[in-house]
Structures are given as structure tokens and as C-alpha cells.
PDB file of C-alpha atoms in Angstrom:
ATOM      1  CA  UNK U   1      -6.783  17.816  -0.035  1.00 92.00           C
ATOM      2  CA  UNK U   2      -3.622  15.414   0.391  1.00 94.00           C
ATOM      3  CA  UNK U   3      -2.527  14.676  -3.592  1.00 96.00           C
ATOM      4  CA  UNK U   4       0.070  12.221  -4.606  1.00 97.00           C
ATOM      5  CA  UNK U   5       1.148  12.270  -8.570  1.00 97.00           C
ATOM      6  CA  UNK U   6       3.256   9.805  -9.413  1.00 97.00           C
ATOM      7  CA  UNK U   7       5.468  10.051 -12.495  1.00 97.00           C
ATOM      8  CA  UNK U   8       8.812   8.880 -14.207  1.00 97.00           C
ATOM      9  CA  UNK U   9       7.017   5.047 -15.609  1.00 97.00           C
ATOM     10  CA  UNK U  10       7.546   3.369 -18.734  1.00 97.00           C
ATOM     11  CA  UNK U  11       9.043   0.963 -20.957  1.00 97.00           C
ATOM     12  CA  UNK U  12      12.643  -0.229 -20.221  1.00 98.00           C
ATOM     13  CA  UNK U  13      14.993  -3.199 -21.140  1.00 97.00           C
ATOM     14  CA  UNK U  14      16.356  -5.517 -18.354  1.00 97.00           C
ATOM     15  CA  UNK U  15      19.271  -4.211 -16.906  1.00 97.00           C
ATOM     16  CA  UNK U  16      18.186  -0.639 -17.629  1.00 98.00           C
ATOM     17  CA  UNK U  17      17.112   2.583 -15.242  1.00 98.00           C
ATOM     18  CA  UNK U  18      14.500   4.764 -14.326  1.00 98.00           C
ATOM     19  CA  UNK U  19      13.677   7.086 -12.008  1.00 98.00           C
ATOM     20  CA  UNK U  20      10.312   7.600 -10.638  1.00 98.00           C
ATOM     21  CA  UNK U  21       9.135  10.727  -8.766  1.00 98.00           C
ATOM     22  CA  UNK U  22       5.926  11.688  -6.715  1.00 98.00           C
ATOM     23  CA  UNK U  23       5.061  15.051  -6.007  1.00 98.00           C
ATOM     24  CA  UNK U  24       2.822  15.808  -3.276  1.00 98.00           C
ATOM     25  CA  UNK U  25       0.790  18.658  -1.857  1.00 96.00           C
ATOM     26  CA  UNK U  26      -2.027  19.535   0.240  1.00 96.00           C
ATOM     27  CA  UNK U  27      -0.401  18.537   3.232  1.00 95.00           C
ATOM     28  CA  UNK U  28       3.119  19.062   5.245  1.00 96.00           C
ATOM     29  CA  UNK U  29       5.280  16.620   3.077  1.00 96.00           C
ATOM     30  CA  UNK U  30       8.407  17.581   5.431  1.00 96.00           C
ATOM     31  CA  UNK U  31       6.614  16.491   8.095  1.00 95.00           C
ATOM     32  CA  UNK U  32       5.874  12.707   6.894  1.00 96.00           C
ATOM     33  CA  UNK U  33       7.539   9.767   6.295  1.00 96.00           C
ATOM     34  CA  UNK U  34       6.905   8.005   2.542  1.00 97.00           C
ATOM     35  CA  UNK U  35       6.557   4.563   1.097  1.00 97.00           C
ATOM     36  CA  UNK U  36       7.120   3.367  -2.409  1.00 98.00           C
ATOM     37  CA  UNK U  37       4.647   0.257  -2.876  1.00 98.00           C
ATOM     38  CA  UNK U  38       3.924  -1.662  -5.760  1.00 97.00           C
ATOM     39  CA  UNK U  39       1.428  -4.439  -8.235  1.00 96.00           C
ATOM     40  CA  UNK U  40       2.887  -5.826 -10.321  1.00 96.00           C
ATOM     41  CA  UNK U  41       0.446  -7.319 -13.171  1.00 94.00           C
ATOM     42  CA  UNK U  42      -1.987  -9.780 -11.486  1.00 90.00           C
ATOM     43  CA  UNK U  43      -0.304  -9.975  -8.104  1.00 91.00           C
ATOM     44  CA  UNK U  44      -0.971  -8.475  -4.541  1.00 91.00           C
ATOM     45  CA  UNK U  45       0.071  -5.468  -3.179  1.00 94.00           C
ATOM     46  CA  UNK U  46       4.213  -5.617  -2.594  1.00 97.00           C
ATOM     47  CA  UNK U  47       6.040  -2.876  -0.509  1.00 97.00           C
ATOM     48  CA  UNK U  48       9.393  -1.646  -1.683  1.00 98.00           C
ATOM     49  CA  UNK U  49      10.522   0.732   0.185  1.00 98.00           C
ATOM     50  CA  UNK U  50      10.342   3.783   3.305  1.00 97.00           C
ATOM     51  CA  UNK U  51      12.212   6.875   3.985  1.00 97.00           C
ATOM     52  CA  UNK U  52      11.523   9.111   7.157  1.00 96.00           C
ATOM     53  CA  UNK U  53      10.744  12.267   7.211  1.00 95.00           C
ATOM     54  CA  UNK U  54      14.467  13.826   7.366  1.00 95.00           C
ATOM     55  CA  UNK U  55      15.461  10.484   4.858  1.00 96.00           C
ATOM     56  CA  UNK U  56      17.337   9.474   8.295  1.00 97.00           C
ATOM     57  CA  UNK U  57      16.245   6.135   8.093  1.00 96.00           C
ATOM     58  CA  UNK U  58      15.832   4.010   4.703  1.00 98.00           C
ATOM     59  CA  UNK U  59      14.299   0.420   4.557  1.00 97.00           C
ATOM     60  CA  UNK U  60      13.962  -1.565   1.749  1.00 98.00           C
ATOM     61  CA  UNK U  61      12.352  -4.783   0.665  1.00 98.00           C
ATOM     62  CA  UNK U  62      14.959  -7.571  -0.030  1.00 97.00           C
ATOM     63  CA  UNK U  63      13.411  -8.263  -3.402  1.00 97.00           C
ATOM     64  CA  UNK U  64      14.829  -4.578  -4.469  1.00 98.00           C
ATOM     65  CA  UNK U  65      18.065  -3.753  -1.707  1.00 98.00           C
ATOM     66  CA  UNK U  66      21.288  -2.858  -3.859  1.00 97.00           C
ATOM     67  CA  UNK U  67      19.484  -1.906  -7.208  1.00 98.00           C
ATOM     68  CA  UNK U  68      17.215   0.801  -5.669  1.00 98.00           C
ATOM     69  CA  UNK U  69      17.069   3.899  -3.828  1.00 98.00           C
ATOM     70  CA  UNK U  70      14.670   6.016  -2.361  1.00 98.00           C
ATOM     71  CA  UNK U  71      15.474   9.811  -1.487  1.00 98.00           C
ATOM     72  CA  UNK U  72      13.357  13.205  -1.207  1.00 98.00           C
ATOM     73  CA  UNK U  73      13.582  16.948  -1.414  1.00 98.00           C
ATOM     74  CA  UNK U  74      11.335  18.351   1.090  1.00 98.00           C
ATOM     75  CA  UNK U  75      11.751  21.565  -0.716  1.00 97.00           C
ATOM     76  CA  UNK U  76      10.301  20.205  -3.742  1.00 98.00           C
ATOM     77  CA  UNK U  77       7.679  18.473  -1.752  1.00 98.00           C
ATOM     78  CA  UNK U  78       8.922  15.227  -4.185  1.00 98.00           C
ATOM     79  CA  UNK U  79       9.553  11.674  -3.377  1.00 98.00           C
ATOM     80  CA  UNK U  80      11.502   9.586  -5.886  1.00 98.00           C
ATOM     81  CA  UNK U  81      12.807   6.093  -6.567  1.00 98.00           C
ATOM     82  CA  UNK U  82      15.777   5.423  -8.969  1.00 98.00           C
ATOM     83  CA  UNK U  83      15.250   1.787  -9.877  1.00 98.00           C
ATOM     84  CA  UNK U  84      18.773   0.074 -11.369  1.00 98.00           C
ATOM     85  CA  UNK U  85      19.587  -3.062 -12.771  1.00 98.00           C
ATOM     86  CA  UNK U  86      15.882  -3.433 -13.608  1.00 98.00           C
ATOM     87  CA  UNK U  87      14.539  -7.076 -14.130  1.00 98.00           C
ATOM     88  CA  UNK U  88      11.461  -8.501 -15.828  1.00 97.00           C
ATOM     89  CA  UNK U  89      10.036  -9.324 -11.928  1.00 97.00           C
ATOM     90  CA  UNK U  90       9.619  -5.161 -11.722  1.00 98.00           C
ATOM     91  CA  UNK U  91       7.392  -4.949 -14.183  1.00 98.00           C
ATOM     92  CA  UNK U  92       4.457  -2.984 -11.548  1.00 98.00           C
ATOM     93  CA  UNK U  93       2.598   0.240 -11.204  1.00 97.00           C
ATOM     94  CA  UNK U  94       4.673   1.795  -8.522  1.00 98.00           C
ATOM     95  CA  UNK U  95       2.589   3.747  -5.654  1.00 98.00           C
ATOM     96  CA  UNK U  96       3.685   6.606  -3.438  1.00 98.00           C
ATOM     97  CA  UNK U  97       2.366   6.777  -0.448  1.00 97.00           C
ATOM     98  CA  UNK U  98       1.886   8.533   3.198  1.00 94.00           C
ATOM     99  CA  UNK U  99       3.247   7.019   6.248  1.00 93.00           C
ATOM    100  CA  UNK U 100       0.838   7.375   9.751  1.00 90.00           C
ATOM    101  CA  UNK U 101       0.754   5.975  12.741  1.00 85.00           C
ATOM    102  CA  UNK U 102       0.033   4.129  15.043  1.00 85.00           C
ATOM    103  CA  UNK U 103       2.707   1.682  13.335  1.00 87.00           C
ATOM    104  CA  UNK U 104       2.756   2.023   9.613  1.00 91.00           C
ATOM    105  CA  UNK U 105      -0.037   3.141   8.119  1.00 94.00           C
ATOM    106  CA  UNK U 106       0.128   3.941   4.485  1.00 94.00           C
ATOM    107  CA  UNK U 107      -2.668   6.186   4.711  1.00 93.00           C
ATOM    108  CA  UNK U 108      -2.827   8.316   1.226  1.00 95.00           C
ATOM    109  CA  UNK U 109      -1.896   7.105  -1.895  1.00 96.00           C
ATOM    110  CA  UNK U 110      -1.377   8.180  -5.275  1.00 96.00           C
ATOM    111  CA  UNK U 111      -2.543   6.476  -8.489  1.00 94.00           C
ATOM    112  CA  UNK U 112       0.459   5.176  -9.717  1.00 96.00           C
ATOM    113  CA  UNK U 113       2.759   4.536 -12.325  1.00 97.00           C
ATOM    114  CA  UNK U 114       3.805   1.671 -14.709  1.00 98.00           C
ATOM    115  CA  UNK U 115       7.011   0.659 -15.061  1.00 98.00           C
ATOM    116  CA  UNK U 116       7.459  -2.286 -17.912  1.00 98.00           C
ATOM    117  CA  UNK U 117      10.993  -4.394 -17.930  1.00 98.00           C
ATOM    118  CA  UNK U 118      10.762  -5.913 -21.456  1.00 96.00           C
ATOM    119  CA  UNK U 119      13.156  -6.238 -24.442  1.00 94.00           C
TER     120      UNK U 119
ATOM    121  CA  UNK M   1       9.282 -11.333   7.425  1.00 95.00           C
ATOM    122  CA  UNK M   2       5.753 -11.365   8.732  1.00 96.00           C
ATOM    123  CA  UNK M   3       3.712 -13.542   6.270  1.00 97.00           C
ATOM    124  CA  UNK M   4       0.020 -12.138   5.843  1.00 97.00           C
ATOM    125  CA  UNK M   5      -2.724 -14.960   5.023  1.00 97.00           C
ATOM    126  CA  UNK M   6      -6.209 -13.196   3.854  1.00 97.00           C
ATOM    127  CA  UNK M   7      -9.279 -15.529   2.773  1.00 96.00           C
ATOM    128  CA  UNK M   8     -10.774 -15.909   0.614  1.00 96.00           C
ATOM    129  CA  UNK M   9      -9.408 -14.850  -2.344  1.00 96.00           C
ATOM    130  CA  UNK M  10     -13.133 -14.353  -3.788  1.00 96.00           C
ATOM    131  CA  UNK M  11     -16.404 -13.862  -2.861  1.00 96.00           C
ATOM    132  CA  UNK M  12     -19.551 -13.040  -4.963  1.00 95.00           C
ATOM    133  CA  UNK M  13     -21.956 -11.456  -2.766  1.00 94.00           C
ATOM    134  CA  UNK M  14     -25.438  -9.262  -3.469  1.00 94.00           C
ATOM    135  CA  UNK M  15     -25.720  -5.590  -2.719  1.00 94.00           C
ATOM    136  CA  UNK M  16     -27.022  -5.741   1.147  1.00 95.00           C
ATOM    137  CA  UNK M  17     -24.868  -8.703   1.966  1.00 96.00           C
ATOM    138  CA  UNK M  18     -23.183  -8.955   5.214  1.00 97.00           C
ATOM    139  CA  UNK M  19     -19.587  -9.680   3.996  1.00 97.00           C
ATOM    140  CA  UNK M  20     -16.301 -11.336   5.891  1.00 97.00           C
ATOM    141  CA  UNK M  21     -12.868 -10.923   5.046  1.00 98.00           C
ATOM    142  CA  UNK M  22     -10.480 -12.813   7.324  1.00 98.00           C
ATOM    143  CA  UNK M  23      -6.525 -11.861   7.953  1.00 98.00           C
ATOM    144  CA  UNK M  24      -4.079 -14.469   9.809  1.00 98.00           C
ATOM    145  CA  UNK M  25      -0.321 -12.977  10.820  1.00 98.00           C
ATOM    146  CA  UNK M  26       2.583 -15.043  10.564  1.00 97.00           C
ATOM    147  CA  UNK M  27       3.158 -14.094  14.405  1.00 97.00           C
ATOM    148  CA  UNK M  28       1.756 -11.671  16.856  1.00 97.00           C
ATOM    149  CA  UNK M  29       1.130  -8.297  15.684  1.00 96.00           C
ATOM    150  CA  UNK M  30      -0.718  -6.937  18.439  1.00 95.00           C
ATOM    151  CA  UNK M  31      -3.625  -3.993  16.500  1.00 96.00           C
ATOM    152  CA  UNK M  32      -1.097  -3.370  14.085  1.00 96.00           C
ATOM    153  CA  UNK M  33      -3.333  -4.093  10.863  1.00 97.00           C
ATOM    154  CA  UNK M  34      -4.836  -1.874   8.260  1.00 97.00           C
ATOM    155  CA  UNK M  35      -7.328  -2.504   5.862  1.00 98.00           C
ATOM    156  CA  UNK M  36      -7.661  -1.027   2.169  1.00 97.00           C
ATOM    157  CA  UNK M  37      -9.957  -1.043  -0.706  1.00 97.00           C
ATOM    158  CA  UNK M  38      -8.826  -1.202  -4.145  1.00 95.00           C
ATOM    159  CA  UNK M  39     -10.521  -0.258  -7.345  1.00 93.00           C
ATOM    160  CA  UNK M  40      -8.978  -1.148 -11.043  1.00 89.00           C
ATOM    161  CA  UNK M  41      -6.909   2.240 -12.037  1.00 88.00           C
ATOM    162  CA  UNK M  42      -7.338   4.303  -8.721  1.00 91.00           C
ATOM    163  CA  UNK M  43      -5.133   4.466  -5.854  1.00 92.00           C
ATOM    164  CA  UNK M  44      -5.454   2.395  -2.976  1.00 93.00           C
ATOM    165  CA  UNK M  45      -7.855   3.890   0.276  1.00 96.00           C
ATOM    166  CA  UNK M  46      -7.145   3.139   3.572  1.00 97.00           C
ATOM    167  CA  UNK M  47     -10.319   1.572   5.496  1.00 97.00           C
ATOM    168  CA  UNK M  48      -9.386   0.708   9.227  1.00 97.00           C
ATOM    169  CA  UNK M  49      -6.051   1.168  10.868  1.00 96.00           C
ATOM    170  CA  UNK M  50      -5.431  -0.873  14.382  1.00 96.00           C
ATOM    171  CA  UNK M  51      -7.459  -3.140  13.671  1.00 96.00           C
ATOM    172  CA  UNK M  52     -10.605  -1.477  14.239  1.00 97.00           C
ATOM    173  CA  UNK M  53     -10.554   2.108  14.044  1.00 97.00           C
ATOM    174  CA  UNK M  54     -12.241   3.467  11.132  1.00 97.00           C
ATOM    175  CA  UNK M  55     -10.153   5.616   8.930  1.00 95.00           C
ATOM    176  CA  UNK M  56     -12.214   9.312   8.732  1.00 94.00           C
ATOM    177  CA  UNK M  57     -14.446   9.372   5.770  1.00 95.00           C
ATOM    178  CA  UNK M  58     -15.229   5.878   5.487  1.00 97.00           C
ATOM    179  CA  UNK M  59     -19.120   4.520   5.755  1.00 97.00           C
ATOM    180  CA  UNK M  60     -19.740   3.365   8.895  1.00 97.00           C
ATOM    181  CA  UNK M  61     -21.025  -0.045   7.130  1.00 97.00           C
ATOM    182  CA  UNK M  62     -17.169  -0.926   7.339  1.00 98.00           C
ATOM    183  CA  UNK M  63     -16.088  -2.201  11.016  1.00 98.00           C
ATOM    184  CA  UNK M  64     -12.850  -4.150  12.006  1.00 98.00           C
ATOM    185  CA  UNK M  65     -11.726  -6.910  14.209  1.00 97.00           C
ATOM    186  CA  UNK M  66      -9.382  -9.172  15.956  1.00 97.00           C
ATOM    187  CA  UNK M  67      -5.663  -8.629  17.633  1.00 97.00           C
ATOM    188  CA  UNK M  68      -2.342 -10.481  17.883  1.00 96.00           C
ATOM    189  CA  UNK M  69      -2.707 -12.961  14.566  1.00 97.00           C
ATOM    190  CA  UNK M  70      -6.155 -13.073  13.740  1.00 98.00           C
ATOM    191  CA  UNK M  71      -8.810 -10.027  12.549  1.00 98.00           C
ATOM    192  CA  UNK M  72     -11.479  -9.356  10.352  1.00 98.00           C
ATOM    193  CA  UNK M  73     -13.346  -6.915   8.009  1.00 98.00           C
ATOM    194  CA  UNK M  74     -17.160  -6.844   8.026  1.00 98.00           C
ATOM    195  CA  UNK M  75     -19.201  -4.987   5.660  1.00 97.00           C
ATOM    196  CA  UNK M  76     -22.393  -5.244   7.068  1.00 97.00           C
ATOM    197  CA  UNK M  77     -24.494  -4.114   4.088  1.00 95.00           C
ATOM    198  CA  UNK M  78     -23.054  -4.452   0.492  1.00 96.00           C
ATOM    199  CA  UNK M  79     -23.367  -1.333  -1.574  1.00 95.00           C
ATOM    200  CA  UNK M  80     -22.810  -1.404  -4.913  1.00 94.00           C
ATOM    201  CA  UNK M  81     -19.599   0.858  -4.887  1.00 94.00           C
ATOM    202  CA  UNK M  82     -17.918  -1.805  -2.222  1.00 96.00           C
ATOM    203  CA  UNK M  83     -17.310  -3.956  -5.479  1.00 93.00           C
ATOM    204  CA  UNK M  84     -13.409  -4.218  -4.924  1.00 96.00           C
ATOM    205  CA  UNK M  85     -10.195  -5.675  -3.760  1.00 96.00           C
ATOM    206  CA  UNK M  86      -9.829  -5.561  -0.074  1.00 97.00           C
ATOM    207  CA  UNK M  87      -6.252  -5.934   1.044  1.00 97.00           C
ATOM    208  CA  UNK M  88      -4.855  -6.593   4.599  1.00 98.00           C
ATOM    209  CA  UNK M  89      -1.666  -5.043   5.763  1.00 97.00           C
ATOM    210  CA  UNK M  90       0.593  -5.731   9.181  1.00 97.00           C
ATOM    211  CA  UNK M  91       1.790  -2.006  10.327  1.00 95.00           C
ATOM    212  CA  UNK M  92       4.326  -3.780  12.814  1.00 95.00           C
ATOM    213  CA  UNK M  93       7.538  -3.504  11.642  1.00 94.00           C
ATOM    214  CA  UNK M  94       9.807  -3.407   8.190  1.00 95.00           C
ATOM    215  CA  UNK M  95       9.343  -5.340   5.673  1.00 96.00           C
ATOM    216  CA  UNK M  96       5.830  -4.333   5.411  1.00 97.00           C
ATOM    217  CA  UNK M  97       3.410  -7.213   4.438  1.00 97.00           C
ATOM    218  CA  UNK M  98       0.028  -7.517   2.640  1.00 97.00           C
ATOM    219  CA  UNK M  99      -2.491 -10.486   2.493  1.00 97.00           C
ATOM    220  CA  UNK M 100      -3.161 -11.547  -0.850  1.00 96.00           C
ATOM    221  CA  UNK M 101      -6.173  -9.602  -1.035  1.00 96.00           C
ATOM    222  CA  UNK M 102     -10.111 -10.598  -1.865  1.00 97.00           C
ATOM    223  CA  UNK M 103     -11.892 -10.046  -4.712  1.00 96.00           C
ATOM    224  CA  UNK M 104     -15.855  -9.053  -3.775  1.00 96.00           C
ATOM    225  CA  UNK M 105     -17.789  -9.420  -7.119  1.00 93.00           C
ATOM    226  CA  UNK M 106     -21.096  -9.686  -7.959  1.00 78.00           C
TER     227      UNK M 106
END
């Protein structure tokens, strides 16, 4: 059974860090590309960011390019996000998820974790 | 960026309902849409993927439509665990996109 545990949220002032990480089993994480997607309170579904499968390739969402990161240890099965400069606007739960084809499917997903930008 | 435009935002609807969702791309995305359901406090679960096919697992009540701009989720009997946020996604290219999403309450 694919699993996706998402960890690393919390409270944090503007301006501060955190990084999130998602470890994953019950499939061949070295195998798939991931996606970092998020809610923030109220709002729609936003994506953040992708890294393939070898973290080759690295795409981010304008709203985030220059303060975060993605990156992954396909040892440690683990995804993770370091989120800089936060800003009020981050305040989301923060998914991990599976990337499939055809095109970009974001087929598993784990339950996320809130992040809060407050002071 | 590929703007997403789902309708509508709400629906109430009865258990055995037929139910509509609608999805409009910003521009041609040829089958490149997924569908998910969303439940307060659980993760996201992927419905249909291009367009139509139906992810494994899901009921068979849950049937996708359309290509290029325009496509549609049906549920063609309500159940009462289909209460949830239905979100629309193009799988074309980067910056991934999502509709706004639809509510279906009771």
C-alpha cells in the first residue's frame, strides 16, 4: 500500500524557515517523480513544486521560485521542501504527492501538513 | 499558465442524484485532465486521469468527459460518502493548474 507521511509543519514568523519532509513507502520511490502541492486556509488546491525521479529536473510555481527548494534522498525514500523567506500568503497544509502519467498525474497523496506564517 | 475554470462552486444534491461538474481550460489541453475528491482532513484521491479513464479502485458510478478545453465529471448516483470537494486538474505541462473546485453538499 503506497503511504505518504508528511512532516516538518508548524508555526513560524514571516521571514522565517522550515523544512518539510515526506517519507514514503509501499512503492519504488526511486522510481517516481514527486510534487509538493498545497491549501492554503479556504482556497483551492495550489501546486508548488516537482522534482523527477533522479531530481534532474526541478519546476516550481512562480508564487514560491527563489525562496524554496525541493530535493530527495532516494535512499531515505524522503521528499522534502525547505521553505525560506516565509510570508503570511504560505500559510497551507502542504501535500506530497506521486507523479504518473500520462502527463502529470498526481496520483497518491499524503495527508498533509500545516505550515502557519504568523507573528 | 493554463487557467482552470470549474462550475459550480456548489451544488446540494440528494443521495441518488445524477451530478455534473464542469471544467473549462484556458487553452487546449488535449485528455490531459484529472479529477480528485477531497474530504476535510484526508488526503486528496485521484478519480479519472485523461479525461475519462477511471483511476483503479474507484466506483464505477464516477465517469469522465470532454477533450481539448472542455470536460466533465458525472456521478450518476449520489452516495452518501460522495459528499466532497471535487477538484479539476490540467496534467499538460508546468505550472500545474486546478479549477477552483465544487462543493457537493446535502
Amino acid at each position: 500500500e503506497v503511504q505518504l507521511v508528511e512532516s516538518g509543519g508548524g508555526l513560524v514568523k514571516p521571514g522565517g524557515s522550515l523544512r518539510l519532509s515526506c517519507a514514503a513507502s509501499g512503492f519504488t520511490f526511486s522510481t517516481y517523480g514527486m510534487n509538493w502541492v498545497r491549501q492554503a486556509p479556504g482556497k483551492g488546491l495550489e501546486w508548488v513544486s516537482f522534482i523527477s525521479s533522479d531530481s534532474s529536473y526541478k519546476y516550481y510555481a512562480d508564487s514560491v521560485k527563489g525562496r524554496f527548494t525541493i530535493s530527495r534522498d532516494n535512499a531515505k525514500n524522503s521528499l522534502y521542501l525547505q521553505m525560506n523567506s516565509l510570508r503570511a500568503e504560505d500559510t497551507a497544509v502542504y501535500y506530497c504527492t506521486t507523479r504518473s502519467g500520462p502527463g502529470e498525474i498526481l496520483d497518491y497523496w499524503g495527508q498533509g501538513t500545516l505550515v502557519t506564517v504568523s507573528s | 499558465d493554463i487557467q482552470m475554470t470549474q462550475s459550480p462552486s456548489s451544488v446540494s444534491a440528494s443521495v441518488g442524484d445524477r451530478v455534473t461538474v464542469t471544467c473549462r481550460a484556458s487553452q487546449g489541453i488535449s485528455s490531459y485532465l484529472a479529477w480528485y475528491q477531497h474530504k476535510p482532513g484526508k488526503a486528496p484521491k485521484l478519480l479519472i486521469y485523461a479525461a475519462s479513464s477511471l483511476q483503479s479502485g474507484v466506483p464505477s458510478r464516477f465517469s469522465g468527459s470532454g477533450s481539448g478545453t472542455d470536460f466533465t465529471l458525472t456521478i450518476s448516483s449520489l452516495q452518501p460518502e460522495d459528499f466532497a470537494t471535487y477538484f479539476c486538474q490540467q496534467a499538460n505541462s508546468f505550472p500545474l493548474t486546478f479549477g477552483g473546485g465544487t462543493k457537493v453538499e446535502i
